[in-house]
JSON list of C-alpha atoms in Angstrom, two decimals:
[
{"chain": "A", "resi": 1, "resn": "MET", "atom": "CA", "xyz": [15.17, 13.03, 37.29]},
{"chain": "A", "resi": 2, "resn": "PRO", "atom": "CA", "xyz": [14.15, 14.92, 34.15]},
{"chain": "A", "resi": 3, "resn": "ASN", "atom": "CA", "xyz": [10.44, 14.73, 33.39]},
{"chain": "A", "resi": 4, "resn": "SER", "atom": "CA", "xyz": [8.63, 16.22, 30.41]},
{"chain": "A", "resi": 5, "resn": "SER", "atom": "CA", "xyz": [5.98, 15.37, 27.87]},
{"chain": "A", "resi": 6, "resn": "SER", "atom": "CA", "xyz": [8.74, 13.87, 25.73]},
{"chain": "A", "resi": 7, "resn": "CYS", "atom": "CA", "xyz": [10.51, 11.49, 28.08]},
{"chain": "A", "resi": 8, "resn": "THR", "atom": "CA", "xyz": [11.21, 10.36, 31.63]},
{"chain": "A", "resi": 9, "resn": "ALA", "atom": "CA", "xyz": [14.56, 8.96, 32.66]},
{"chain": "A", "resi": 10, "resn": "VAL", "atom": "CA", "xyz": [16.64, 8.02, 35.69]},
{"chain": "A", "resi": 11, "resn": "LEU", "atom": "CA", "xyz": [20.45, 8.16, 35.50]},
{"chain": "A", "resi": 12, "resn": "PRO", "atom": "CA", "xyz": [22.22, 6.24, 38.31]},
{"chain": "A", "resi": 13, "resn": "TYR", "atom": "CA", "xyz": [25.89, 6.93, 39.16]},
{"chain": "A", "resi": 14, "resn": "ASP", "atom": "CA", "xyz": [27.92, 4.24, 40.95]},
{"chain": "A", "resi": 15, "resn": "SER", "atom": "CA", "xyz": [30.86, 6.55, 41.46]},
{"chain": "A", "resi": 16, "resn": "ILE", "atom": "CA", "xyz": [31.90, 10.06, 40.57]},
{"chain": "A", "resi": 17, "resn": "SER", "atom": "CA", "xyz": [35.23, 10.76, 38.94]},
{"chain": "A", "resi": 18, "resn": "GLN", "atom": "CA", "xyz": [36.88, 14.01, 38.06]},
{"chain": "A", "resi": 19, "resn": "VAL", "atom": "CA", "xyz": [36.60, 15.25, 34.50]},
{"chain": "A", "resi": 20, "resn": "PRO", "atom": "CA", "xyz": [40.10, 15.82, 33.06]},
{"chain": "A", "resi": 21, "resn": "SER", "atom": "CA", "xyz": [40.88, 19.48, 32.65]},
{"chain": "A", "resi": 22, "resn": "ASP", "atom": "CA", "xyz": [42.88, 18.79, 29.48]},
{"chain": "A", "resi": 23, "resn": "LEU", "atom": "CA", "xyz": [40.89, 16.94, 26.81]},
{"chain": "A", "resi": 24, "resn": "SER", "atom": "CA", "xyz": [43.35, 17.50, 23.98]},
{"chain": "A", "resi": 25, "resn": "GLY", "atom": "CA", "xyz": [44.69, 13.94, 24.27]},
{"chain": "A", "resi": 26, "resn": "LEU", "atom": "CA", "xyz": [41.29, 12.40, 23.54]},
{"chain": "A", "resi": 27, "resn": "THR", "atom": "CA", "xyz": [40.68, 11.38, 19.94]},
{"chain": "A", "resi": 28, "resn": "ARG", "atom": "CA", "xyz": [37.40, 10.84, 18.19]},
{"chain": "A", "resi": 29, "resn": "PRO", "atom": "CA", "xyz": [36.81, 7.57, 16.33]},
{"chain": "A", "resi": 30, "resn": "PRO", "atom": "CA", "xyz": [37.13, 7.90, 12.55]},
{"chain": "A", "resi": 31, "resn": "LEU", "atom": "CA", "xyz": [33.87, 8.26, 10.64]},
{"chain": "A", "resi": 32, "resn": "LEU", "atom": "CA", "xyz": [33.24, 6.21, 7.55]},
{"chain": "A", "resi": 33, "resn": "ALA", "atom": "CA", "xyz": [32.61, 8.10, 4.35]},
{"chain": "A", "resi": 34, "resn": "GLU", "atom": "CA", "xyz": [28.94, 8.22, 3.40]},
{"chain": "A", "resi": 35, "resn": "VAL", "atom": "CA", "xyz": [28.15, 5.66, 0.72]},
{"chain": "A", "resi": 36, "resn": "ASP", "atom": "CA", "xyz": [25.44, 5.59, -1.91]},
{"chain": "A", "resi": 37, "resn": "LEU", "atom": "CA", "xyz": [23.61, 2.47, -0.77]},
{"chain": "A", "resi": 38, "resn": "ILE", "atom": "CA", "xyz": [21.94, 2.01, -4.14]},
{"chain": "A", "resi": 39, "resn": "ALA", "atom": "CA", "xyz": [25.38, 1.21, -5.58]},
{"chain": "A", "resi": 40, "resn": "LEU", "atom": "CA", "xyz": [25.61, -1.80, -3.26]},
{"chain": "A", "resi": 41, "resn": "ALA", "atom": "CA", "xyz": [22.78, -3.76, -4.91]},
{"chain": "A", "resi": 42, "resn": "TRP", "atom": "CA", "xyz": [23.29, -7.44, -5.67]},
{"chain": "A", "resi": 43, "resn": "LYS", "atom": "CA", "xyz": [24.74, -8.35, -9.04]},
{"chain": "A", "resi": 44, "resn": "ASN", "atom": "CA", "xyz": [21.93, -10.85, -9.51]},
{"chain": "A", "resi": 45, "resn": "PRO", "atom": "CA", "xyz": [18.97, -9.41, -7.58]},
{"chain": "A", "resi": 46, "resn": "TYR", "atom": "CA", "xyz": [16.21, -11.62, -6.29]},
{"chain": "A", "resi": 47, "resn": "GLU", "atom": "CA", "xyz": [13.08, -11.45, -8.41]},
{"chain": "A", "resi": 48, "resn": "THR", "atom": "CA", "xyz": [9.53, -12.49, -7.65]},
{"chain": "A", "resi": 49, "resn": "LYS", "atom": "CA", "xyz": [9.12, -15.77, -9.55]},
{"chain": "A", "resi": 50, "resn": "ASN", "atom": "CA", "xyz": [5.47, -16.47, -8.77]},
{"chain": "A", "resi": 51, "resn": "LYS", "atom": "CA", "xyz": [3.27, -14.77, -11.36]},
{"chain": "A", "resi": 52, "resn": "MET", "atom": "CA", "xyz": [0.59, -14.31, -8.70]},
{"chain": "A", "resi": 53, "resn": "ASP", "atom": "CA", "xyz": [3.04, -12.08, -6.82]},
{"chain": "A", "resi": 54, "resn": "ALA", "atom": "CA", "xyz": [3.65, -9.77, -9.79]},
{"chain": "A", "resi": 55, "resn": "MET", "atom": "CA", "xyz": [2.71, -6.14, -9.21]},
{"chain": "A", "resi": 56, "resn": "LEU", "atom": "CA", "xyz": [-0.50, -4.96, -10.88]},
{"chain": "A", "resi": 57, "resn": "ARG", "atom": "CA", "xyz": [0.20, -2.18, -13.35]},
{"chain": "A", "resi": 58, "resn": "ARG", "atom": "CA", "xyz": [-3.27, -0.75, -13.89]},
{"chain": "A", "resi": 59, "resn": "ARG", "atom": "CA", "xyz": [-4.50, 2.61, -12.62]},
{"chain": "A", "resi": 60, "resn": "VAL", "atom": "CA", "xyz": [-4.84, 2.54, -8.84]},
{"chain": "A", "resi": 61, "resn": "ASP", "atom": "CA", "xyz": [-8.14, 3.01, -7.04]},
{"chain": "A", "resi": 62, "resn": "ARG", "atom": "CA", "xyz": [-6.69, 5.20, -4.31]},
{"chain": "A", "resi": 63, "resn": "GLU", "atom": "CA", "xyz": [-3.48, 7.07, -3.50]},
{"chain": "A", "resi": 64, "resn": "TYR", "atom": "CA", "xyz": [-2.46, 8.42, -0.10]},
{"chain": "A", "resi": 65, "resn": "PHE", "atom": "CA", "xyz": [0.31, 10.98, 0.33]},
{"chain": "A", "resi": 66, "resn": "LEU", "atom": "CA", "xyz": [2.01, 10.82, 3.75]},
{"chain": "A", "resi": 67, "resn": "LEU", "atom": "CA", "xyz": [4.11, 13.88, 4.59]},
{"chain": "A", "resi": 68, "resn": "GLY", "atom": "CA", "xyz": [6.51, 12.97, 7.38]},
{"chain": "A", "resi": 69, "resn": "ALA", "atom": "CA", "xyz": [8.01, 15.71, 9.53]},
{"chain": "A", "resi": 70, "resn": "GLN", "atom": "CA", "xyz": [9.29, 16.54, 12.99]},
{"chain": "A", "resi": 71, "resn": "ALA", "atom": "CA", "xyz": [7.72, 19.11, 15.29]},
{"chain": "A", "resi": 72, "resn": "HIS", "atom": "CA", "xyz": [7.84, 20.40, 18.86]},
{"chain": "A", "resi": 73, "resn": "THR", "atom": "CA", "xyz": [5.10, 19.41, 21.29]},
{"chain": "A", "resi": 74, "resn": "SER", "atom": "CA", "xyz": [2.62, 22.12, 22.24]},
{"chain": "A", "resi": 75, "resn": "ASP", "atom": "CA", "xyz": [4.35, 22.70, 25.59]},
{"chain": "A", "resi": 76, "resn": "GLY", "atom": "CA", "xyz": [7.72, 23.11, 23.88]},
{"chain": "A", "resi": 77, "resn": "LEU", "atom": "CA", "xyz": [9.32, 20.42, 26.06]},
{"chain": "A", "resi": 78, "resn": "GLY", "atom": "CA", "xyz": [9.43, 17.56, 23.60]},
{"chain": "A", "resi": 79, "resn": "ILE", "atom": "CA", "xyz": [9.65, 16.52, 19.97]},
{"chain": "A", "resi": 80, "resn": "ARG", "atom": "CA", "xyz": [7.31, 14.33, 17.95]},
{"chain": "A", "resi": 81, "resn": "TRP", "atom": "CA", "xyz": [7.36, 12.75, 14.52]},
{"chain": "A", "resi": 82, "resn": "ILE", "atom": "CA", "xyz": [4.19, 13.63, 12.64]},
{"chain": "A", "resi": 83, "resn": "ILE", "atom": "CA", "xyz": [2.54, 12.35, 9.46]},
{"chain": "A", "resi": 84, "resn": "ASN", "atom": "CA", "xyz": [0.22, 14.80, 7.71]},
{"chain": "A", "resi": 85, "resn": "ASN", "atom": "CA", "xyz": [0.34, 17.01, 10.83]},
{"chain": "A", "resi": 86, "resn": "ALA", "atom": "CA", "xyz": [-0.84, 14.22, 13.14]},
{"chain": "A", "resi": 87, "resn": "THR", "atom": "CA", "xyz": [1.03, 11.94, 15.52]},
{"chain": "A", "resi": 88, "resn": "LEU", "atom": "CA", "xyz": [0.18, 8.54, 16.99]},
{"chain": "A", "resi": 89, "resn": "ASP", "atom": "CA", "xyz": [2.31, 8.29, 20.11]},
{"chain": "A", "resi": 90, "resn": "MET", "atom": "CA", "xyz": [1.81, 6.32, 23.31]},
{"chain": "A", "resi": 91, "resn": "SER", "atom": "CA", "xyz": [0.05, 9.21, 25.05]},
{"chain": "A", "resi": 92, "resn": "ARG", "atom": "CA", "xyz": [-2.92, 8.71, 22.72]},
{"chain": "A", "resi": 93, "resn": "LEU", "atom": "CA", "xyz": [-3.20, 5.00, 23.49]},
{"chain": "A", "resi": 94, "resn": "LYS", "atom": "CA", "xyz": [-2.53, 4.67, 27.22]},
{"chain": "A", "resi": 95, "resn": "ASN", "atom": "CA", "xyz": [-6.12, 5.32, 28.31]},
{"chain": "A", "resi": 96, "resn": "PHE", "atom": "CA", "xyz": [-7.71, 2.72, 26.05]},
{"chain": "A", "resi": 97, "resn": "THR", "atom": "CA", "xyz": [-9.36, -0.16, 27.93]},
{"chain": "A", "resi": 98, "resn": "THR", "atom": "CA", "xyz": [-10.17, -2.33, 24.90]},
{"chain": "A", "resi": 99, "resn": "PRO", "atom": "CA", "xyz": [-8.28, -2.99, 21.66]},
{"chain": "A", "resi": 100, "resn": "LEU", "atom": "CA", "xyz": [-9.22, -0.64, 18.83]},
{"chain": "A", "resi": 101, "resn": "LEU", "atom": "CA", "xyz": [-9.97, -3.59, 16.56]},
{"chain": "A", "resi": 102, "resn": "LEU", "atom": "CA", "xyz": [-12.46, -4.98, 19.07]},
{"chain": "A", "resi": 103, "resn": "ASP", "atom": "CA", "xyz": [-14.08, -1.55, 19.32]},
{"chain": "A", "resi": 104, "resn": "LEU", "atom": "CA", "xyz": [-14.53, -1.49, 15.55]},
{"chain": "A", "resi": 105, "resn": "TYR", "atom": "CA", "xyz": [-15.95, -5.01, 15.55]},
{"chain": "A", "resi": 106, "resn": "ASN", "atom": "CA", "xyz": [-18.54, -3.85, 18.08]},
{"chain": "A", "resi": 107, "resn": "GLY", "atom": "CA", "xyz": [-19.39, -0.79, 15.99]},
{"chain": "A", "resi": 108, "resn": "ASN", "atom": "CA", "xyz": [-17.67, 1.71, 18.26]},
{"chain": "A", "resi": 109, "resn": "GLU", "atom": "CA", "xyz": [-15.40, 4.18, 16.47]},
{"chain": "A", "resi": 110, "resn": "GLN", "atom": "CA", "xyz": [-15.30, 6.75, 19.28]},
{"chain": "A", "resi": 111, "resn": "ASN", "atom": "CA", "xyz": [-11.75, 5.84, 20.31]},
{"chain": "A", "resi": 112, "resn": "LEU", "atom": "CA", "xyz": [-10.40, 5.62, 16.76]},
{"chain": "A", "resi": 113, "resn": "PRO", "atom": "CA", "xyz": [-7.78, 8.35, 16.15]},
{"chain": "A", "resi": 114, "resn": "ASN", "atom": "CA", "xyz": [-9.24, 9.52, 12.84]},
{"chain": "A", "resi": 115, "resn": "ASP", "atom": "CA", "xyz": [-6.42, 11.94, 12.01]},
{"chain": "A", "resi": 116, "resn": "VAL", "atom": "CA", "xyz": [-3.97, 9.02, 11.68]},
{"chain": "A", "resi": 117, "resn": "THR", "atom": "CA", "xyz": [-6.42, 6.49, 10.21]},
{"chain": "A", "resi": 118, "resn": "TYR", "atom": "CA", "xyz": [-6.57, 5.86, 6.46]},
{"chain": "A", "resi": 119, "resn": "THR", "atom": "CA", "xyz": [-9.46, 3.86, 5.00]},
{"chain": "A", "resi": 120, "resn": "VAL", "atom": "CA", "xyz": [-9.21, 1.42, 2.11]},
{"chain": "A", "resi": 121, "resn": "LYS", "atom": "CA", "xyz": [-11.90, -0.78, 0.61]},
{"chain": "A", "resi": 122, "resn": "ASP", "atom": "CA", "xyz": [-12.02, -4.45, -0.28]},
{"chain": "A", "resi": 123, "resn": "ASN", "atom": "CA", "xyz": [-9.62, -5.40, -3.10]},
{"chain": "A", "resi": 124, "resn": "GLU", "atom": "CA", "xyz": [-8.67, -1.84, -3.93]},
{"chain": "A", "resi": 125, "resn": "LEU", "atom": "CA", "xyz": [-5.30, -1.25, -5.54]},
{"chain": "A", "resi": 126, "resn": "VAL", "atom": "CA", "xyz": [-3.69, 1.40, -3.34]},
{"chain": "A", "resi": 127, "resn": "ASP", "atom": "CA", "xyz": [-0.56, 3.52, -3.68]},
{"chain": "A", "resi": 128, "resn": "ILE", "atom": "CA", "xyz": [0.99, 5.07, -0.57]},
{"chain": "A", "resi": 129, "resn": "VAL", "atom": "CA", "xyz": [3.62, 7.78, -1.01]},
{"chain": "A", "resi": 130, "resn": "LEU", "atom": "CA", "xyz": [6.01, 8.42, 1.89]},
{"chain": "A", "resi": 131, "resn": "GLN", "atom": "CA", "xyz": [7.52, 11.91, 1.71]},
{"chain": "A", "resi": 132, "resn": "ASN", "atom": "CA", "xyz": [10.65, 12.66, 3.74]},
{"chain": "A", "resi": 133, "resn": "THR", "atom": "CA", "xyz": [11.49, 16.14, 5.07]},
{"chain": "A", "resi": 134, "resn": "VAL", "atom": "CA", "xyz": [14.36, 17.68, 7.02]},
{"chain": "A", "resi": 135, "resn": "ALA", "atom": "CA", "xyz": [14.03, 17.37, 10.81]},
{"chain": "A", "resi": 136, "resn": "LEU", "atom": "CA", "xyz": [14.37, 20.15, 13.38]},
{"chain": "A", "resi": 137, "resn": "ASN", "atom": "CA", "xyz": [18.13, 19.64, 13.68]},
{"chain": "A", "resi": 138, "resn": "GLY", "atom": "CA", "xyz": [18.71, 20.14, 9.96]},
{"chain": "A", "resi": 139, "resn": "VAL", "atom": "CA", "xyz": [19.19, 16.43, 9.23]},
{"chain": "A", "resi": 140, "resn": "CYS", "atom": "CA", "xyz": [17.12, 14.37, 6.82]},
{"chain": "A", "resi": 141, "resn": "GLU", "atom": "CA", "xyz": [16.67, 11.05, 8.61]},
{"chain": "A", "resi": 142, "resn": "ILE", "atom": "CA", "xyz": [16.35, 7.58, 7.08]},
{"chain": "A", "resi": 143, "resn": "HIS", "atom": "CA", "xyz": [13.15, 5.73, 8.03]},
{"chain": "A", "resi": 144, "resn": "PRO", "atom": "CA", "xyz": [12.66, 1.95, 7.71]},
{"chain": "A", "resi": 145, "resn": "PHE", "atom": "CA", "xyz": [8.88, 1.44, 7.47]},
{"chain": "A", "resi": 146, "resn": "HIS", "atom": "CA", "xyz": [7.04, -1.80, 8.21]},
{"chain": "A", "resi": 147, "resn": "MET", "atom": "CA", "xyz": [3.42, -2.68, 7.42]},
{"chain": "A", "resi": 148, "resn": "HIS", "atom": "CA", "xyz": [1.39, -5.16, 9.43]},
{"chain": "A", "resi": 149, "resn": "GLY", "atom": "CA", "xyz": [-1.17, -7.38, 7.74]},
{"chain": "A", "resi": 150, "resn": "HIS", "atom": "CA", "xyz": [-0.03, -6.91, 4.15]},
{"chain": "A", "resi": 151, "resn": "LYS", "atom": "CA", "xyz": [2.77, -7.27, 1.70]},
{"chain": "A", "resi": 152, "resn": "PHE", "atom": "CA", "xyz": [3.40, -4.66, -0.98]},
{"chain": "A", "resi": 153, "resn": "TRP", "atom": "CA", "xyz": [5.71, -3.66, -3.81]},
{"chain": "A", "resi": 154, "resn": "VAL", "atom": "CA", "xyz": [8.09, -0.71, -3.77]},
{"chain": "A", "resi": 155, "resn": "HIS", "atom": "CA", "xyz": [6.84, 1.01, -6.92]},
{"chain": "A", "resi": 156, "resn": "SER", "atom": "CA", "xyz": [9.19, 3.99, -7.25]},
{"chain": "A", "resi": 157, "resn": "TYR", "atom": "CA", "xyz": [11.35, 6.46, -5.36]},
{"chain": "A", "resi": 158, "resn": "GLY", "atom": "CA", "xyz": [13.12, 9.74, -5.96]},
{"chain": "A", "resi": 159, "resn": "ALA", "atom": "CA", "xyz": [14.85, 12.83, -4.60]},
{"chain": "A", "resi": 160, "resn": "GLY", "atom": "CA", "xyz": [13.25, 16.00, -3.30]},
{"chain": "A", "resi": 161, "resn": "MET", "atom": "CA", "xyz": [9.46, 16.32, -3.45]},
{"chain": "A", "resi": 162, "resn": "TYR", "atom": "CA", "xyz": [7.16, 13.73, -5.00]},
{"chain": "A", "resi": 163, "resn": "ASP", "atom": "CA", "xyz": [5.72, 14.85, -8.33]},
{"chain": "A", "resi": 164, "resn": "LYS", "atom": "CA", "xyz": [2.23, 13.46, -8.90]},
{"chain": "A", "resi": 165, "resn": "SER", "atom": "CA", "xyz": [2.56, 14.06, -12.65]},
{"chain": "A", "resi": 166, "resn": "ILE", "atom": "CA", "xyz": [4.97, 11.11, -12.82]},
{"chain": "A", "resi": 167, "resn": "SER", "atom": "CA", "xyz": [2.85, 8.90, -10.58]},
{"chain": "A", "resi": 168, "resn": "ASP", "atom": "CA", "xyz": [2.68, 6.08, -13.15]},
{"chain": "A", "resi": 169, "resn": "SER", "atom": "CA", "xyz": [6.44, 5.94, -13.73]},
{"chain": "A", "resi": 170, "resn": "ILE", "atom": "CA", "xyz": [7.94, 2.78, -12.20]},
{"chain": "A", "resi": 171, "resn": "SER", "atom": "CA", "xyz": [11.57, 3.31, -11.20]},
{"chain": "A", "resi": 172, "resn": "VAL", "atom": "CA", "xyz": [12.20, -0.01, -9.42]},
{"chain": "A", "resi": 173, "resn": "VAL", "atom": "CA", "xyz": [13.56, -2.65, -11.79]},
{"chain": "A", "resi": 174, "resn": "HIS", "atom": "CA", "xyz": [13.17, -5.76, -9.62]},
{"chain": "A", "resi": 175, "resn": "LEU", "atom": "CA", "xyz": [9.70, -5.66, -8.04]},
{"chain": "A", "resi": 176, "resn": "VAL", "atom": "CA", "xyz": [9.59, -7.96, -5.01]},
{"chain": "A", "resi": 177, "resn": "LEU", "atom": "CA", "xyz": [6.64, -8.56, -2.70]},
{"chain": "A", "resi": 178, "resn": "ARG", "atom": "CA", "xyz": [7.67, -7.43, 0.80]},
{"chain": "A", "resi": 179, "resn": "ASP", "atom": "CA", "xyz": [6.40, -5.91, 4.06]},
{"chain": "A", "resi": 180, "resn": "SER", "atom": "CA", "xyz": [9.11, -3.31, 4.73]},
{"chain": "A", "resi": 181, "resn": "LEU", "atom": "CA", "xyz": [10.94, -0.55, 2.89]},
{"chain": "A", "resi": 182, "resn": "ILE", "atom": "CA", "xyz": [13.52, 2.18, 3.46]},
{"chain": "A", "resi": 183, "resn": "LEU", "atom": "CA", "xyz": [12.63, 5.84, 3.04]},
{"chain": "A", "resi": 184, "resn": "TYR", "atom": "CA", "xyz": [16.08, 7.21, 2.21]},
{"chain": "A", "resi": 185, "resn": "ALA", "atom": "CA", "xyz": [17.43, 10.72, 2.62]},
{"chain": "A", "resi": 186, "resn": "SER", "atom": "CA", "xyz": [18.21, 12.03, -0.85]},
{"chain": "A", "resi": 187, "resn": "GLU", "atom": "CA", "xyz": [19.94, 15.13, 0.57]},
{"chain": "A", "resi": 188, "resn": "TYR", "atom": "CA", "xyz": [20.72, 16.90, 3.87]},
{"chain": "A", "resi": 189, "resn": "ALA", "atom": "CA", "xyz": [21.77, 13.55, 5.38]},
{"chain": "A", "resi": 190, "resn": "TYR", "atom": "CA", "xyz": [24.29, 13.07, 8.19]},
{"chain": "A", "resi": 191, "resn": "PHE", "atom": "CA", "xyz": [27.88, 14.14, 7.49]},
{"chain": "A", "resi": 192, "resn": "THR", "atom": "CA", "xyz": [26.94, 16.34, 4.52]},
{"chain": "A", "resi": 193, "resn": "PRO", "atom": "CA", "xyz": [28.22, 19.93, 4.44]},
{"chain": "A", "resi": 194, "resn": "ASN", "atom": "CA", "xyz": [24.84, 21.50, 3.69]},
{"chain": "A", "resi": 195, "resn": "ARG", "atom": "CA", "xyz": [23.20, 20.52, 6.97]},
{"chain": "A", "resi": 196, "resn": "THR", "atom": "CA", "xyz": [21.60, 23.51, 8.71]},
{"chain": "A", "resi": 197, "resn": "THR", "atom": "CA", "xyz": [18.44, 24.08, 10.72]},
{"chain": "A", "resi": 198, "resn": "SER", "atom": "CA", "xyz": [17.34, 26.60, 8.08]},
{"chain": "A", "resi": 199, "resn": "ASN", "atom": "CA", "xyz": [16.57, 23.58, 5.87]},
{"chain": "A", "resi": 200, "resn": "TYR", "atom": "CA", "xyz": [13.82, 22.44, 8.27]},
{"chain": "A", "resi": 201, "resn": "LEU", "atom": "CA", "xyz": [10.85, 20.88, 6.43]},
{"chain": "A", "resi": 202, "resn": "LYS", "atom": "CA", "xyz": [12.57, 20.89, 3.05]},
{"chain": "A", "resi": 203, "resn": "ALA", "atom": "CA", "xyz": [11.65, 17.85, 0.96]},
{"chain": "A", "resi": 204, "resn": "CYS", "atom": "CA", "xyz": [14.47, 15.30, 0.90]},
{"chain": "A", "resi": 205, "resn": "GLY", "atom": "CA", "xyz": [13.28, 12.14, -0.79]},
{"chain": "A", "resi": 206, "resn": "TRP", "atom": "CA", "xyz": [10.22, 9.96, -1.27]},
{"chain": "A", "resi": 207, "resn": "THR", "atom": "CA", "xyz": [9.23, 6.33, -1.78]},
{"chain": "A", "resi": 208, "resn": "LYS", "atom": "CA", "xyz": [5.97, 4.94, -3.16]},
{"chain": "A", "resi": 209, "resn": "LEU", "atom": "CA", "xyz": [4.54, 1.51, -2.42]},
{"chain": "A", "resi": 210, "resn": "ARG", "atom": "CA", "xyz": [1.66, -0.33, -4.06]},
{"chain": "A", "resi": 211, "resn": "MET", "atom": "CA", "xyz": [-0.58, -2.77, -2.20]},
{"chain": "A", "resi": 212, "resn": "ILE", "atom": "CA", "xyz": [-3.79, -4.74, -2.63]},
{"chain": "A", "resi": 213, "resn": "ALA", "atom": "CA", "xyz": [-6.37, -4.32, 0.12]},
{"chain": "A", "resi": 214, "resn": "ASP", "atom": "CA", "xyz": [-7.10, -7.99, 0.68]},
{"chain": "A", "resi": 215, "resn": "ASN", "atom": "CA", "xyz": [-6.96, -8.46, 4.45]},
{"chain": "A", "resi": 216, "resn": "PRO", "atom": "CA", "xyz": [-9.76, -6.85, 6.55]},
{"chain": "A", "resi": 217, "resn": "GLY", "atom": "CA", "xyz": [-8.68, -5.34, 9.84]},
{"chain": "A", "resi": 218, "resn": "LEU", "atom": "CA", "xyz": [-6.99, -2.38, 11.47]},
{"chain": "A", "resi": 219, "resn": "TRP", "atom": "CA", "xyz": [-3.29, -2.44, 10.60]},
{"chain": "A", "resi": 220, "resn": "ILE", "atom": "CA", "xyz": [-0.42, -0.30, 11.81]},
{"chain": "A", "resi": 221, "resn": "PHE", "atom": "CA", "xyz": [2.16, 1.07, 9.38]},
{"chain": "A", "resi": 222, "resn": "HIS", "atom": "CA", "xyz": [5.12, 2.52, 11.24]},
{"chain": "A", "resi": 223, "resn": "CYS", "atom": "CA", "xyz": [8.75, 3.52, 11.24]},
{"chain": "A", "resi": 224, "resn": "HIS", "atom": "CA", "xyz": [10.73, 0.57, 12.57]},
{"chain": "A", "resi": 225, "resn": "ILE", "atom": "CA", "xyz": [13.18, 2.74, 14.50]},
{"chain": "A", "resi": 226, "resn": "GLY", "atom": "CA", "xyz": [11.81, 2.28, 18.01]},
{"chain": "A", "resi": 227, "resn": "ALA", "atom": "CA", "xyz": [12.35, 5.88, 19.08]},
{"chain": "A", "resi": 228, "resn": "HIS", "atom": "CA", "xyz": [10.60, 7.21, 15.97]},
{"chain": "A", "resi": 229, "resn": "ALA", "atom": "CA", "xyz": [7.61, 4.91, 16.51]},
{"chain": "A", "resi": 230, "resn": "LEU", "atom": "CA", "xyz": [7.33, 5.94, 20.18]},
{"chain": "A", "resi": 231, "resn": "MET", "atom": "CA", "xyz": [7.52, 9.57, 19.04]},
{"chain": "A", "resi": 232, "resn": "GLY", "atom": "CA", "xyz": [4.48, 9.07, 16.83]},
{"chain": "A", "resi": 233, "resn": "MET", "atom": "CA", "xyz": [5.63, 8.01, 13.35]},
{"chain": "A", "resi": 234, "resn": "ASN", "atom": "CA", "xyz": [2.73, 5.61, 12.83]},
{"chain": "A", "resi": 235, "resn": "ILE", "atom": "CA", "xyz": [-0.54, 5.44, 10.94]},
{"chain": "A", "resi": 236, "resn": "LEU", "atom": "CA", "xyz": [-3.45, 3.00, 10.97]},
{"chain": "A", "resi": 237, "resn": "ILE", "atom": "CA", "xyz": [-4.95, 1.39, 7.87]},
{"chain": "A", "resi": 238, "resn": "LYS", "atom": "CA", "xyz": [-8.64, 0.62, 8.33]},
{"chain": "A", "resi": 239, "resn": "GLU", "atom": "CA", "xyz": [-9.83, -2.01, 5.91]},
{"chain": "A", "resi": 240, "resn": "ASP", "atom": "CA", "xyz": [-13.31, -3.51, 5.60]},
{"chain": "A", "resi": 241, "resn": "THR", "atom": "CA", "xyz": [-13.75, -4.07, 9.32]},
{"chain": "A", "resi": 242, "resn": "ASN", "atom": "CA", "xyz": [-17.42, -4.91, 8.67]},
{"chain": "A", "resi": 243, "resn": "LYS", "atom": "CA", "xyz": [-16.19, -8.20, 7.18]},
{"chain": "A", "resi": 244, "resn": "LEU", "atom": "CA", "xyz": [-14.49, -9.35, 10.37]},
{"chain": "A", "resi": 245, "resn": "GLU", "atom": "CA", "xyz": [-15.80, -12.42, 12.15]},
{"chain": "A", "resi": 246, "resn": "MET", "atom": "CA", "xyz": [-15.28, -13.40, 15.77]},
{"chain": "A", "resi": 247, "resn": "HIS", "atom": "CA", "xyz": [-14.58, -17.01, 16.64]},
{"chain": "A", "resi": 248, "resn": "SER", "atom": "CA", "xyz": [-14.63, -18.11, 20.27]},
{"chain": "A", "resi": 249, "resn": "LEU", "atom": "CA", "xyz": [-11.75, -20.31, 21.35]},
{"chain": "A", "resi": 250, "resn": "PRO", "atom": "CA", "xyz": [-12.53, -23.49, 23.31]},
{"chain": "A", "resi": 251, "resn": "GLN", "atom": "CA", "xyz": [-11.98, -23.17, 27.05]},
{"chain": "A", "resi": 252, "resn": "HIS", "atom": "CA", "xyz": [-10.11, -26.48, 27.34]}
]
């Protein structure tokens, strides 16, 4: 049974068969050609009809830049996904005896993992930039991100490294209020000829969202690929927790 800081697994075998000495007769399944997903957009895209759901276009109050990357654990036995050089994996949560939100309500921030916590204030207009980079194996992964507690607009996206000088440029035509987005790989993706481990940490695409901080609490924002989330690709958004109220539920 392999055991490391990265994973623990048990592999049962019902029976043991001999591996064929000649594997030349085995064929690999055909791989589909990589497709530019942007070209598959609807002919008549859905648009936000409610004027109250239209994205605000004024200067934002706050912008966070989240640099996603992959790194080895300190013991060299595992791999983690990190955001701004910090990771929020299960090993950091397993010793908690009370929910973090309840701790904050009671004025206790001792357990709060500050290196993965980003603070916003009441009714701020906030931009969050997700920056993709090449992983340890030379591949730029795709990451579907999901935000709890809020909806947001995908404001813009692009290839390579995010350029703050174009931060006000909106590249998304149909702005729809949503709670998830895709951080695409603009280059070094699977099945491309330029994949090599020497490209590790090279910028390979970004996406920017815009949200209104209108829901006090402690909210997780995470990659929705289960393995990536378990490997630490999560942050916490701390928002006006002093405005939280506790209501006791009836016992019957």
